[in-house]
Each structure stands twice: as C-alpha cells, then as structure tokens.
PDB file of N, CA, C and O in Angstrom:
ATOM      1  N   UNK A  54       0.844  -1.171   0.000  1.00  0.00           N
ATOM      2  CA  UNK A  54       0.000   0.000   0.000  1.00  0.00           C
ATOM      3  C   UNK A  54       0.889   1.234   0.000  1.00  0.00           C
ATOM      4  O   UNK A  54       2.068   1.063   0.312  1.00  0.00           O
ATOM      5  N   UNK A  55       0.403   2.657  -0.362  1.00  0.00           N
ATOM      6  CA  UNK A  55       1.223   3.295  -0.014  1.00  0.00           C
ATOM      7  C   UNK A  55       1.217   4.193   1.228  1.00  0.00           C
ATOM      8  O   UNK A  55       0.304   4.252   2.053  1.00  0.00           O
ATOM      9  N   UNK A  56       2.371   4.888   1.244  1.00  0.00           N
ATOM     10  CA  UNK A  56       2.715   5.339   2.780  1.00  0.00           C
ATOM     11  C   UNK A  56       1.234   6.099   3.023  1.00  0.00           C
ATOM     12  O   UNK A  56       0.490   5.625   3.882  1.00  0.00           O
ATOM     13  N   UNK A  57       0.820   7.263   2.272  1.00  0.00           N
ATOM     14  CA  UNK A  57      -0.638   8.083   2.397  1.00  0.00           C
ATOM     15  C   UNK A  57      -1.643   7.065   3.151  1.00  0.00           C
ATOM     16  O   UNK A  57      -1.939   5.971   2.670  1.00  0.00           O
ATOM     17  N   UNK A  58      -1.944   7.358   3.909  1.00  0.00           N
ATOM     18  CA  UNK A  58      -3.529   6.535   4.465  1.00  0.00           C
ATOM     19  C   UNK A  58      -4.804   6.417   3.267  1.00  0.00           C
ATOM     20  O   UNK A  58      -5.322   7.432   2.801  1.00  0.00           O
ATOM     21  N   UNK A  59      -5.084   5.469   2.987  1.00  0.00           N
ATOM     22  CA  UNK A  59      -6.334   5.521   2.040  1.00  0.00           C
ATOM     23  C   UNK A  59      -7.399   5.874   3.315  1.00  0.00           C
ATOM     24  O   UNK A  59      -7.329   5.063   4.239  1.00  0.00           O
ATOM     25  N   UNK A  60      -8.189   6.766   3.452  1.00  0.00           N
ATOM     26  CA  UNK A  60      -9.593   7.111   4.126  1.00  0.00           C
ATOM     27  C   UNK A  60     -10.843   6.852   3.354  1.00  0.00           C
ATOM     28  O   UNK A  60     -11.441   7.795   2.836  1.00  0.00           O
ATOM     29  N   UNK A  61     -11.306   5.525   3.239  1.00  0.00           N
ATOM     30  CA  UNK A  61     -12.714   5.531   1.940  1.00  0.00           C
ATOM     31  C   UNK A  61     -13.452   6.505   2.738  1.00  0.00           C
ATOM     32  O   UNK A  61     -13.545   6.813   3.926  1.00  0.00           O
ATOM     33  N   UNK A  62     -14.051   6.950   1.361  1.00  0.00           N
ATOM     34  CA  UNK A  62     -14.814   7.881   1.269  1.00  0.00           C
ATOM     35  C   UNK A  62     -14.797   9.674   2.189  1.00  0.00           C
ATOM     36  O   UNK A  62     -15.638  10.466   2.617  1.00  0.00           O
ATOM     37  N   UNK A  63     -13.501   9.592   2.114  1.00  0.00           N
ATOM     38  CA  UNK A  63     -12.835  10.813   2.589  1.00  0.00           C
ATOM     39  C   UNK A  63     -13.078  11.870   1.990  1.00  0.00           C
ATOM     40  O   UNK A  63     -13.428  12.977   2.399  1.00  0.00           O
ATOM     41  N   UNK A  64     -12.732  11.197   0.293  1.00  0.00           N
ATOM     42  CA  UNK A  64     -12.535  13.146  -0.691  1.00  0.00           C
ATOM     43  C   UNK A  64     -12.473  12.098  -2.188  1.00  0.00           C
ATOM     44  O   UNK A  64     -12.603  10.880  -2.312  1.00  0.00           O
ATOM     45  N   UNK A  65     -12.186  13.325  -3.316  1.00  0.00           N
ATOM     46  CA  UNK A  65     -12.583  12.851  -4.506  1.00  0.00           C
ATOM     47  C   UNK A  65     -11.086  12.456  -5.178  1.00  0.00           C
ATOM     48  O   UNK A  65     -10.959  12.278  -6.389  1.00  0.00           O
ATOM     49  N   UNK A  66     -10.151  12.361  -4.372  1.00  0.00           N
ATOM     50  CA  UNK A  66      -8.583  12.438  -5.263  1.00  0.00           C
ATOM     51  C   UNK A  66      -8.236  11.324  -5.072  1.00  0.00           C
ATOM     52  O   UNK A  66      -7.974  10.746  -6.127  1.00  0.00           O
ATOM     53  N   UNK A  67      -8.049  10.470  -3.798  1.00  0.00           N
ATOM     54  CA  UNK A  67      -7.244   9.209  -3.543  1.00  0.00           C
ATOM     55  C   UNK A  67      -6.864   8.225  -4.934  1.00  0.00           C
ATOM     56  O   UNK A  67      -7.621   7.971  -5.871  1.00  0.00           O
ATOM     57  N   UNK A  68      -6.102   7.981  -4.829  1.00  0.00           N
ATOM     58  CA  UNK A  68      -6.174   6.575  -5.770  1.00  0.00           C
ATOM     59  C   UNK A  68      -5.253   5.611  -5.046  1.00  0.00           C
ATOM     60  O   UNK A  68      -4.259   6.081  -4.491  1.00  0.00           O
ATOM     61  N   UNK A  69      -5.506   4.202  -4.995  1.00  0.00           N
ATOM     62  CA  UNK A  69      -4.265   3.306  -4.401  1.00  0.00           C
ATOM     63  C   UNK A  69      -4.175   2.386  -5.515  1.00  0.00           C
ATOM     64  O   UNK A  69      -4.701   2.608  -6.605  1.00  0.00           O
ATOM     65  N   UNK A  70      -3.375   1.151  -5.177  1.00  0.00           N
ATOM     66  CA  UNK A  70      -3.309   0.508  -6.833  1.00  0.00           C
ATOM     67  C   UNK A  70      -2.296  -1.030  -5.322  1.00  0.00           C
ATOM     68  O   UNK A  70      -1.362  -1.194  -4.538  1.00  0.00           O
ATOM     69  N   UNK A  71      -3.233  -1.506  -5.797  1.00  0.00           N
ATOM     70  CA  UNK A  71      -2.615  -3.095  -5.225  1.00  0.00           C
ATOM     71  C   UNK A  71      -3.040  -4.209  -6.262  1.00  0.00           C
ATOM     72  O   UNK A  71      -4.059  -4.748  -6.697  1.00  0.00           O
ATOM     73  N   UNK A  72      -2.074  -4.231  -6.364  1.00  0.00           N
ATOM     74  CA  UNK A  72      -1.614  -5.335  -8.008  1.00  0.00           C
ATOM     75  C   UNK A  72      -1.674  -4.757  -9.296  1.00  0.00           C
ATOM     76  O   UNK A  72      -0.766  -4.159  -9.873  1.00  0.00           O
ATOM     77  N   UNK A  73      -2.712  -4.962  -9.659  1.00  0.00           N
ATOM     78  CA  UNK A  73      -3.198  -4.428 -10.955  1.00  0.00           C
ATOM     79  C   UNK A  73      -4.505  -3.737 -11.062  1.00  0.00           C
ATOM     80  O   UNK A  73      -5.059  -3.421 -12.114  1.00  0.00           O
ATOM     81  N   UNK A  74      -4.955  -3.527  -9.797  1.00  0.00           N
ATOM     82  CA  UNK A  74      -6.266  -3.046  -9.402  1.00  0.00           C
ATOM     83  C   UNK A  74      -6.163  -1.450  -9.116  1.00  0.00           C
ATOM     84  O   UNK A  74      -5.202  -1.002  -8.491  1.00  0.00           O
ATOM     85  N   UNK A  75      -7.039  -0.747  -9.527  1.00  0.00           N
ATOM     86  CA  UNK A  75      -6.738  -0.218  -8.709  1.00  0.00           C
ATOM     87  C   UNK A  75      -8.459   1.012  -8.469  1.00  0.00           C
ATOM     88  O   UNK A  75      -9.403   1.382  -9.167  1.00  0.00           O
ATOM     89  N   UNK A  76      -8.040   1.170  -7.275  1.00  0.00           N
ATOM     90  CA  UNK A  76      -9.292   1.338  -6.404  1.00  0.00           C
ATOM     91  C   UNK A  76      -9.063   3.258  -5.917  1.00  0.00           C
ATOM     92  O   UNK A  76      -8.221   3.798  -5.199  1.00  0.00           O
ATOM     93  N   UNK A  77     -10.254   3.832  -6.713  1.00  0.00           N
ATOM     94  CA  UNK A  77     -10.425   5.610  -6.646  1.00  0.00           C
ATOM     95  C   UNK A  77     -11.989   5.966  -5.193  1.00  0.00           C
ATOM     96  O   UNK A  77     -13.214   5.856  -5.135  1.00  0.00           O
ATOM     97  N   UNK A  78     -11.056   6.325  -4.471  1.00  0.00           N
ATOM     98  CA  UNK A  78     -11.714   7.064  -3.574  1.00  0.00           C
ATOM     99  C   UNK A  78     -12.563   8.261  -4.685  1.00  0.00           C
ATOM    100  O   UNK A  78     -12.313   8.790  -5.768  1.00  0.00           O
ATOM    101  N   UNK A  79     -14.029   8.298  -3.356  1.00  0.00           N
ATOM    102  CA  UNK A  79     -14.984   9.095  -4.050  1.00  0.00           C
ATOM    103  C   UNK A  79     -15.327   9.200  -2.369  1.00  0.00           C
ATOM    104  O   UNK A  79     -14.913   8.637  -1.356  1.00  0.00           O
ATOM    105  N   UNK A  80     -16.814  10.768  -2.843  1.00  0.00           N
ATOM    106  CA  UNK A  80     -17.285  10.864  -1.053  1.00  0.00           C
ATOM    107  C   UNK A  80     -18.412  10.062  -1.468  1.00  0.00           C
ATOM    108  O   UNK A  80     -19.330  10.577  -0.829  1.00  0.00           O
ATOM    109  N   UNK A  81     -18.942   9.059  -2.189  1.00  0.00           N
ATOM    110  CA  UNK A  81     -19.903   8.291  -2.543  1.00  0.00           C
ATOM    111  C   UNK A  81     -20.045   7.330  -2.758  1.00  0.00           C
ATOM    112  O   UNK A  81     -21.156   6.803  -2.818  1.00  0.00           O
ATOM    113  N   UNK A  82     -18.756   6.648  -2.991  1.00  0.00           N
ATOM    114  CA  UNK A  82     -18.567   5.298  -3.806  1.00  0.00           C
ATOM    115  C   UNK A  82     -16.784   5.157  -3.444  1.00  0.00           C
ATOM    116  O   UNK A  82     -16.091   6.045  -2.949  1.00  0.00           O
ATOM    117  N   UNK A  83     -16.447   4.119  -3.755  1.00  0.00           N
ATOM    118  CA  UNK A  83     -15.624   3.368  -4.045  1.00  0.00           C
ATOM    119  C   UNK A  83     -15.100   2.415  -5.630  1.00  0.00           C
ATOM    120  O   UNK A  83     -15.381   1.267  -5.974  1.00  0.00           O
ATOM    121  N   UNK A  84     -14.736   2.874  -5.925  1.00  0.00           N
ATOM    122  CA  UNK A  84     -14.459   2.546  -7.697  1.00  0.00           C
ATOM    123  C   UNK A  84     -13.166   1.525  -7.300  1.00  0.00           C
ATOM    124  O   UNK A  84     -12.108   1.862  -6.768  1.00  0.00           O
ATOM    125  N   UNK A  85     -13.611   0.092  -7.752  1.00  0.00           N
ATOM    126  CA  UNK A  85     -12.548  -0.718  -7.710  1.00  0.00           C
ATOM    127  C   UNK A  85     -12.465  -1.172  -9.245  1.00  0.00           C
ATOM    128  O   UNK A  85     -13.518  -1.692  -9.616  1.00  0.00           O
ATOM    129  N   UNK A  86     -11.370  -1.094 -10.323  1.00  0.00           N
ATOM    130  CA  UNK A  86     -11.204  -1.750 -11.437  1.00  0.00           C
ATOM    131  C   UNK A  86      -9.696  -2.348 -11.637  1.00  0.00           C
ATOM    132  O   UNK A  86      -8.837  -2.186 -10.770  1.00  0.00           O
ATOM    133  N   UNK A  87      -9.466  -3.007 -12.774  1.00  0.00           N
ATOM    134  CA  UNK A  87      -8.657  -4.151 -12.901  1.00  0.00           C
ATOM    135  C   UNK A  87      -8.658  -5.723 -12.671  1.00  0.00           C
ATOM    136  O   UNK A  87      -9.715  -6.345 -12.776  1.00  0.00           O
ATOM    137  N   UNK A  88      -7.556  -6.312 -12.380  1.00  0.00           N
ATOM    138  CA  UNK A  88      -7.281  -7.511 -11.844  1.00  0.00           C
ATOM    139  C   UNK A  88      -6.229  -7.558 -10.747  1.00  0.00           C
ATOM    140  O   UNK A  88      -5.264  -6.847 -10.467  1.00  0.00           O
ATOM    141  N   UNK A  89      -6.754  -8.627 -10.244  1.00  0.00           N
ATOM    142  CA  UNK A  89      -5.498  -9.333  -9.639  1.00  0.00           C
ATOM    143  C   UNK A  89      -5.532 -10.736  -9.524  1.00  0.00           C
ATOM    144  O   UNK A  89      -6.528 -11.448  -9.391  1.00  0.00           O
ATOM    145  N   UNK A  90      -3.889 -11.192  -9.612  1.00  0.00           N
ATOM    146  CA  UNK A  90      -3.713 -12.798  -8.885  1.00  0.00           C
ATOM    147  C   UNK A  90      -3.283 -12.914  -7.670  1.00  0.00           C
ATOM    148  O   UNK A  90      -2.316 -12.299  -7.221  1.00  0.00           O
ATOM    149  N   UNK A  91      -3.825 -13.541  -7.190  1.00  0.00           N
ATOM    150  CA  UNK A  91      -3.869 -14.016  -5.513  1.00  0.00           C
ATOM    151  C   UNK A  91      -2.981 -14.850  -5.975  1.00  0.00           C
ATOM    152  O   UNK A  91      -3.611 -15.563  -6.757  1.00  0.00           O
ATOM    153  N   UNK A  92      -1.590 -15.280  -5.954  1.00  0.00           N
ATOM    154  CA  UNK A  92      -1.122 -16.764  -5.975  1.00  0.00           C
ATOM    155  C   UNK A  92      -0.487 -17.065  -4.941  1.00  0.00           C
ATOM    156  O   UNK A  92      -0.094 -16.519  -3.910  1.00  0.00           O
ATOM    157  N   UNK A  93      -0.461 -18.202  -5.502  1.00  0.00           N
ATOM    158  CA  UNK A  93       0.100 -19.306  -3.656  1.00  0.00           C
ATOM    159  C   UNK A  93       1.336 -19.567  -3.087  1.00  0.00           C
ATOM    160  O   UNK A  93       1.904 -20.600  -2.733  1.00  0.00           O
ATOM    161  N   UNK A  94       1.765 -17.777  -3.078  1.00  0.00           N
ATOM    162  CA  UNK A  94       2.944 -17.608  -2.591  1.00  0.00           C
ATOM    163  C   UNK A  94       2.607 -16.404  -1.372  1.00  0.00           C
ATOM    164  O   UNK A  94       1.515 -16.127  -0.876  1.00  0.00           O
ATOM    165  N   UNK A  95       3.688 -15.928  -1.147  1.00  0.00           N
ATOM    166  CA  UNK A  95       4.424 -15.057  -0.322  1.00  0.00           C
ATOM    167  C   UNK A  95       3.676 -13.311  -1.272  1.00  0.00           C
ATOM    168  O   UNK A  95       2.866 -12.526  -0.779  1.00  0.00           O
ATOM    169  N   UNK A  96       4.167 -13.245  -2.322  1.00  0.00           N
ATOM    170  CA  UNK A  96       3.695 -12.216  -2.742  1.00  0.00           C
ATOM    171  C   UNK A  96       2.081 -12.012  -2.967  1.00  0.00           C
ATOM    172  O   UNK A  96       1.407 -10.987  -2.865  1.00  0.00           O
ATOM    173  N   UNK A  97       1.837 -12.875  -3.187  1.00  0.00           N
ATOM    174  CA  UNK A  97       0.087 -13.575  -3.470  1.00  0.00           C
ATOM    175  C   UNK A  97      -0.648 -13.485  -2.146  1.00  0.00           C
ATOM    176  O   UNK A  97      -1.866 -13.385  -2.000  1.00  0.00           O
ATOM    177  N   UNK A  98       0.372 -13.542  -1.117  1.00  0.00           N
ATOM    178  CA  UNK A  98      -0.077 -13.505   0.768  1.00  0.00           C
ATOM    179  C   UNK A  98      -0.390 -12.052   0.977  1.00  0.00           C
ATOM    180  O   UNK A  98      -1.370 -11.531   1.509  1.00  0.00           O
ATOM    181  N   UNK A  99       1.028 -11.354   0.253  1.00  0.00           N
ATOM    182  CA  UNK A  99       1.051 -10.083   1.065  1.00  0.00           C
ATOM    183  C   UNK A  99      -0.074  -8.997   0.359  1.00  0.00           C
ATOM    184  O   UNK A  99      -0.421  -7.928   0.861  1.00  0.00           O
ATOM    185  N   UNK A 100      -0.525  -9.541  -0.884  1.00  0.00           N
ATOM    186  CA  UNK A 100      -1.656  -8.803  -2.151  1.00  0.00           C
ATOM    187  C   UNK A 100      -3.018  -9.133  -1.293  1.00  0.00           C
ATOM    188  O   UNK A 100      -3.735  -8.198  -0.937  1.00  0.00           O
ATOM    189  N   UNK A 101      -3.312 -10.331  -1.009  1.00  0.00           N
ATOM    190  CA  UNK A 101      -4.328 -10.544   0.011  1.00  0.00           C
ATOM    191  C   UNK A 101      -4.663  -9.881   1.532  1.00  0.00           C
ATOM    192  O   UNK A 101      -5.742  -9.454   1.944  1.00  0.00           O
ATOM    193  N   UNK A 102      -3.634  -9.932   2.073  1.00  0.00           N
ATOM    194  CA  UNK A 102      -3.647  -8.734   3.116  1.00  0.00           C
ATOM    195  C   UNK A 102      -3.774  -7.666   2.544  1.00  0.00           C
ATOM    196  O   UNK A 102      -4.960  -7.432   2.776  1.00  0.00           O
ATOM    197  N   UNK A 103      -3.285  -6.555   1.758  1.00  0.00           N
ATOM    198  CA  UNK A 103      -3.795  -5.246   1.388  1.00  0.00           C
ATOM    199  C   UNK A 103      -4.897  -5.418   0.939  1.00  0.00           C
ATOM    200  O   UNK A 103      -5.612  -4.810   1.736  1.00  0.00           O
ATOM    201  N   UNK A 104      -5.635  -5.916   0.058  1.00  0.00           N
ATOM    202  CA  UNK A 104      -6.911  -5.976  -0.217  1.00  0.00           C
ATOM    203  C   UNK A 104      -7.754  -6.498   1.121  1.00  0.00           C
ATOM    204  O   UNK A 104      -8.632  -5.818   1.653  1.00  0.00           O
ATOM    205  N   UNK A 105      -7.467  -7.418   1.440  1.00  0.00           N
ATOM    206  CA  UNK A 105      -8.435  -7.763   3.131  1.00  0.00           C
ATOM    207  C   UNK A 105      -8.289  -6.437   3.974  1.00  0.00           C
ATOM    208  O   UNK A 105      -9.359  -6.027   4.425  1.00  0.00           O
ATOM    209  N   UNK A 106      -7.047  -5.606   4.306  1.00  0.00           N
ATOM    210  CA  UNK A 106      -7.132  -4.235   4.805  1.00  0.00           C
ATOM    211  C   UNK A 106      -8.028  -3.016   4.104  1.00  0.00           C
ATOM    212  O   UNK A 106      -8.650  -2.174   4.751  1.00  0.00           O
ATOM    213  N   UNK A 107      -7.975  -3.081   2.849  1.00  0.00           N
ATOM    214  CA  UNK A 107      -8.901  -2.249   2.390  1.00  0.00           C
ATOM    215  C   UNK A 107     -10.246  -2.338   2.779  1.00  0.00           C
ATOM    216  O   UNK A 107     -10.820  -1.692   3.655  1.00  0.00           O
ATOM    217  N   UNK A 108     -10.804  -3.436   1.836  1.00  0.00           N
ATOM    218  CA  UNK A 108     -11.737  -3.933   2.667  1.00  0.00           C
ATOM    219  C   UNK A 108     -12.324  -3.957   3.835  1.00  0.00           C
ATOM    220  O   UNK A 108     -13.489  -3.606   4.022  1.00  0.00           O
ATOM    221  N   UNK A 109     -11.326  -4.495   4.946  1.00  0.00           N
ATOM    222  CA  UNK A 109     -12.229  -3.833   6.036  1.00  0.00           C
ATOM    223  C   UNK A 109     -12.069  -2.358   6.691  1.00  0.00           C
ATOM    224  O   UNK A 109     -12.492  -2.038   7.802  1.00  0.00           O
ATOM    225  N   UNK A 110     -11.513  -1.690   5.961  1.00  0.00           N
ATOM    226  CA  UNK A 110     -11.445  -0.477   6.284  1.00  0.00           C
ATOM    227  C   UNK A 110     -12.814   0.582   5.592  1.00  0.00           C
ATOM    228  O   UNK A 110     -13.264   1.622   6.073  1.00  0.00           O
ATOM    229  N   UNK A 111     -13.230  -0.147   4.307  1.00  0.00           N
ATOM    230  CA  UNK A 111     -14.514   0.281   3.682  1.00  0.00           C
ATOM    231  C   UNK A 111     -15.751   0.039   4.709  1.00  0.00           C
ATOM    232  O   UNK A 111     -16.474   0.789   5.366  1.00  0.00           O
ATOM    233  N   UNK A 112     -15.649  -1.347   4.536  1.00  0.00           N
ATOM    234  CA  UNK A 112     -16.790  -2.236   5.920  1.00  0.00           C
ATOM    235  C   UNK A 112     -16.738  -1.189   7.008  1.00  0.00           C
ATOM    236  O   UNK A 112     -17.791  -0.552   7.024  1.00  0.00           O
ATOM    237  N   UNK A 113     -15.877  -0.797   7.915  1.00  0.00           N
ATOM    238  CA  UNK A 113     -15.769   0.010   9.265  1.00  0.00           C
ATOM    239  C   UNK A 113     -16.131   1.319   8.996  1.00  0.00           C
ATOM    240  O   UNK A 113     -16.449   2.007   9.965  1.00  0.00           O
ATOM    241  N   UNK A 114     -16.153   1.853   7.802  1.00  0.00           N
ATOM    242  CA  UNK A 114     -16.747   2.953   7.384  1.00  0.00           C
ATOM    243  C   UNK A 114     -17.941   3.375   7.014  1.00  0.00           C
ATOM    244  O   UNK A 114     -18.446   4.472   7.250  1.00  0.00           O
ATOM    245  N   UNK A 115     -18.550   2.144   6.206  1.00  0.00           N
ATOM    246  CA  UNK A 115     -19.825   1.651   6.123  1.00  0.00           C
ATOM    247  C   UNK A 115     -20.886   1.669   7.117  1.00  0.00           C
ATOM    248  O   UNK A 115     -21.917   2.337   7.044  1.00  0.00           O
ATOM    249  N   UNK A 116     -20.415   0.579   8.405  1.00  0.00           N
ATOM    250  CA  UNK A 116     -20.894   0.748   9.584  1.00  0.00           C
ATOM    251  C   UNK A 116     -21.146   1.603  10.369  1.00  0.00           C
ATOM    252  O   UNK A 116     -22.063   1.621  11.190  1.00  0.00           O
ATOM    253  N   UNK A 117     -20.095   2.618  10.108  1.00  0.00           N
ATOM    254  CA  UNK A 117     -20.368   3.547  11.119  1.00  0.00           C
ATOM    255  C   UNK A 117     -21.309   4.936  10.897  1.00  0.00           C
ATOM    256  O   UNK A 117     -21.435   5.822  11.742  1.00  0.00           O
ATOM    257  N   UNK A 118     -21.936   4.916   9.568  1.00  0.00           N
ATOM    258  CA  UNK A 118     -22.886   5.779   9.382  1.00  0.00           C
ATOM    259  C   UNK A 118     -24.101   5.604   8.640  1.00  0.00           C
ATOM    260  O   UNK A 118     -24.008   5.023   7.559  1.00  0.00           O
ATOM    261  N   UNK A 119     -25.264   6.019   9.042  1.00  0.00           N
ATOM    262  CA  UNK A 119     -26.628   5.996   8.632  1.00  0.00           C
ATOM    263  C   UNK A 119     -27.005   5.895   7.236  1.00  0.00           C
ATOM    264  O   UNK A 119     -27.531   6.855   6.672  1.00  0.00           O
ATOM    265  N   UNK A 120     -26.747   4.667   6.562  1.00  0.00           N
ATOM    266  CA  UNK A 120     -27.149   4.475   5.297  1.00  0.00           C
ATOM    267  C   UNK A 120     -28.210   4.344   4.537  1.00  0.00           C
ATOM    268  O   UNK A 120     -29.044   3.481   4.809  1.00  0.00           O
ATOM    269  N   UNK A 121     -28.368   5.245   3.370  1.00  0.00           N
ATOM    270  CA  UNK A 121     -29.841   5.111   2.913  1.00  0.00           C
ATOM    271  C   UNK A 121     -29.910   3.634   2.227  1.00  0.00           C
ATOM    272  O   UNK A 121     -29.012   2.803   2.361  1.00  0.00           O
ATOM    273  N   UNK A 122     -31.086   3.424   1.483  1.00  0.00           N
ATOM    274  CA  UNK A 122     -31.484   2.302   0.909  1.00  0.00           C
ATOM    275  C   UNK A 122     -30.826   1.847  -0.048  1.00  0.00           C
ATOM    276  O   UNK A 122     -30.311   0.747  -0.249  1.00  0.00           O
ATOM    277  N   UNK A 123     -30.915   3.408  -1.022  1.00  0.00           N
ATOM    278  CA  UNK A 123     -29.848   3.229  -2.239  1.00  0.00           C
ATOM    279  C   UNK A 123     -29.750   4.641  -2.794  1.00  0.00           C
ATOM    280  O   UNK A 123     -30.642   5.490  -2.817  1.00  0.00           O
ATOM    281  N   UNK A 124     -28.365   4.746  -3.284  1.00  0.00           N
ATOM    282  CA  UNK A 124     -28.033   6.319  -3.635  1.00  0.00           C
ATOM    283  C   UNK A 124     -28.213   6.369  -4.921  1.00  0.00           C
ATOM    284  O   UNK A 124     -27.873   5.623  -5.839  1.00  0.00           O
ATOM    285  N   UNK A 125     -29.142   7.934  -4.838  1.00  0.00           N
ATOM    286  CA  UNK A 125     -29.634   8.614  -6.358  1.00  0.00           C
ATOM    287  C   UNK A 125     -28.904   8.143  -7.182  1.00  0.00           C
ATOM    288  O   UNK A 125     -28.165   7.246  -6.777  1.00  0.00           O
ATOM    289  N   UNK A 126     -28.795   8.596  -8.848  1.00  0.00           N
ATOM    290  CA  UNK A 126     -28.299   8.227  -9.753  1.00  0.00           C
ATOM    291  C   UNK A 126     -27.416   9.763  -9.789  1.00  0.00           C
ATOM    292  O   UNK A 126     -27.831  10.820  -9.312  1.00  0.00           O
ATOM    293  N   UNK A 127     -26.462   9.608 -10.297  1.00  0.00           N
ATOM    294  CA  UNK A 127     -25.839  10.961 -10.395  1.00  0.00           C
ATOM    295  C   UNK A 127     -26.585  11.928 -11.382  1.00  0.00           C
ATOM    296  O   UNK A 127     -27.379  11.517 -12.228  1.00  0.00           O
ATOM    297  N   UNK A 128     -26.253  13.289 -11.195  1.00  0.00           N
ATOM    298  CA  UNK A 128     -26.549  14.447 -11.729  1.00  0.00           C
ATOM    299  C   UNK A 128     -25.515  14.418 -13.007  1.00  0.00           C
ATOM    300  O   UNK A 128     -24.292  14.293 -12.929  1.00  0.00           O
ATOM    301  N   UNK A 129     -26.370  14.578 -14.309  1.00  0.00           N
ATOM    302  CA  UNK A 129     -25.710  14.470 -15.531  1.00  0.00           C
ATOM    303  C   UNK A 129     -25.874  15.845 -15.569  1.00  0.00           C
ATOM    304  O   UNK A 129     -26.716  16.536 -14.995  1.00  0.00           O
ATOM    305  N   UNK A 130     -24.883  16.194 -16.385  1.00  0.00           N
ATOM    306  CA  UNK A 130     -25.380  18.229 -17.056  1.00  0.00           C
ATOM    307  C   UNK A 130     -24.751  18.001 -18.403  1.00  0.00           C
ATOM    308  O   UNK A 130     -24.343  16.840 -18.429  1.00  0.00           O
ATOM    309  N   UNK A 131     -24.534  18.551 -19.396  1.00  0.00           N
ATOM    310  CA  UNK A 131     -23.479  18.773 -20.213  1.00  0.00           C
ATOM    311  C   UNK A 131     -23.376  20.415 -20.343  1.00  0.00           C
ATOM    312  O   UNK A 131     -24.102  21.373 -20.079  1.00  0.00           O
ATOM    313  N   UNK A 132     -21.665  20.130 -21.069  1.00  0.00           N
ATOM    314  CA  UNK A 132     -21.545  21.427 -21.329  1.00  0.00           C
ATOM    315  C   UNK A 132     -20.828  21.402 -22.935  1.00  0.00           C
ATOM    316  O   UNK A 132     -20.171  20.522 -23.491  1.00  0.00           O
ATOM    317  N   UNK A 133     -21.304  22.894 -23.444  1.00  0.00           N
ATOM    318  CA  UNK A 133     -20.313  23.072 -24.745  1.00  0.00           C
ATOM    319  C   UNK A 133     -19.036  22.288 -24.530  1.00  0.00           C
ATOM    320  O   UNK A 133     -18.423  21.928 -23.526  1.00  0.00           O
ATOM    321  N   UNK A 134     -18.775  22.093 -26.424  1.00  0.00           N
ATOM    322  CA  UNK A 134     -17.092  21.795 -26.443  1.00  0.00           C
ATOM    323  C   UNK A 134     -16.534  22.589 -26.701  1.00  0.00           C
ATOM    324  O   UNK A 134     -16.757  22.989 -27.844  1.00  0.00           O
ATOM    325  N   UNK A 135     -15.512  23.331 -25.933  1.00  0.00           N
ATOM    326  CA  UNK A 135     -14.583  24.405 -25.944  1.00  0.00           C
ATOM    327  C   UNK A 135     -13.842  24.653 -27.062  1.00  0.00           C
ATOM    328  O   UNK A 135     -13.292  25.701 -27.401  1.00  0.00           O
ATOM    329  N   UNK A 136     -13.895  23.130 -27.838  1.00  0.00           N
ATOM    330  CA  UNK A 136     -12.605  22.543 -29.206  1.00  0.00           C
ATOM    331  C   UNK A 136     -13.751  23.283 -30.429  1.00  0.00           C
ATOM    332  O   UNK A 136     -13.137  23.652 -31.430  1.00  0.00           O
ATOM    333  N   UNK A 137     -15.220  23.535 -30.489  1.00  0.00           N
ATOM    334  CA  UNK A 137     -15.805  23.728 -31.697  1.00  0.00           C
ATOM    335  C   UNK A 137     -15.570  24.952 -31.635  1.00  0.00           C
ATOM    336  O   UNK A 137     -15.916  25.695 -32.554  1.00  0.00           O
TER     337      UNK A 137
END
C-alpha cells in the first residue's frame, strides 16, 4: 500500500493501486477496477492482506454511518465543447 492513508470515502482524489487493481476514492462510492492474482505464494499472501485491509477499512466505514437504501443516480449536465 502506499505510505498516504487511504480514508474511503474521505474526498474525490485518492487513488491506491494493489496489483493491478486499482481502487479511486470518491465521497460516494468506491471505484474498484482491474485484476489481480492471488497466488500461492508469499507475494500472493502479502496482495491478500492489502486488499483484506482495504476492505475492512470500507466495511468500518460503512458501519459507522446511517445508510440510505440506495443512492440517487448521479446528476448528468453537459456542457459546450470548448474545441468547436
């Protein structure tokens, strides 16, 4: 992981990246994309612990505040293209 603390759902900038994944803090969501291999080693151990830490660091965040049912759909707008 890196040295920065990941805080889910802190702010809109974070990014962390464990393996090939990699997972963007939002104050709404959690965006996890890519892959990874878990393999049945030592490095495959230590990829599983950062992801099991993430994880429950989302979960403990989750828990600890009043969740609705399900969140709106986002607010679309558009705007002119600056390029025409």
């Amino acid at each position: 992981m890196c040295a920065k603390k990941f805080v889910p759902y802190a702010n809109e900038s974070d990014v962390l990246e464990i393996g090939s994944l990699t997972i963007e803090n939002r104050v709404d969501r959690i965006s996890i994309s890519g892959d990874i291999d878990l393999t049945l080693d030592k490095p495959g151990l230590a990829l599983a612990k950062q992801l099991q830490k993430l994880l429950a660091d989302v979960v403990a965040q989750l828990e600890k505040q009043a969740l609705p049912d399900q969140l709106p759909p986002p607010e679309v707008t558009s705007v002119a293209n600056p390029f025409e």
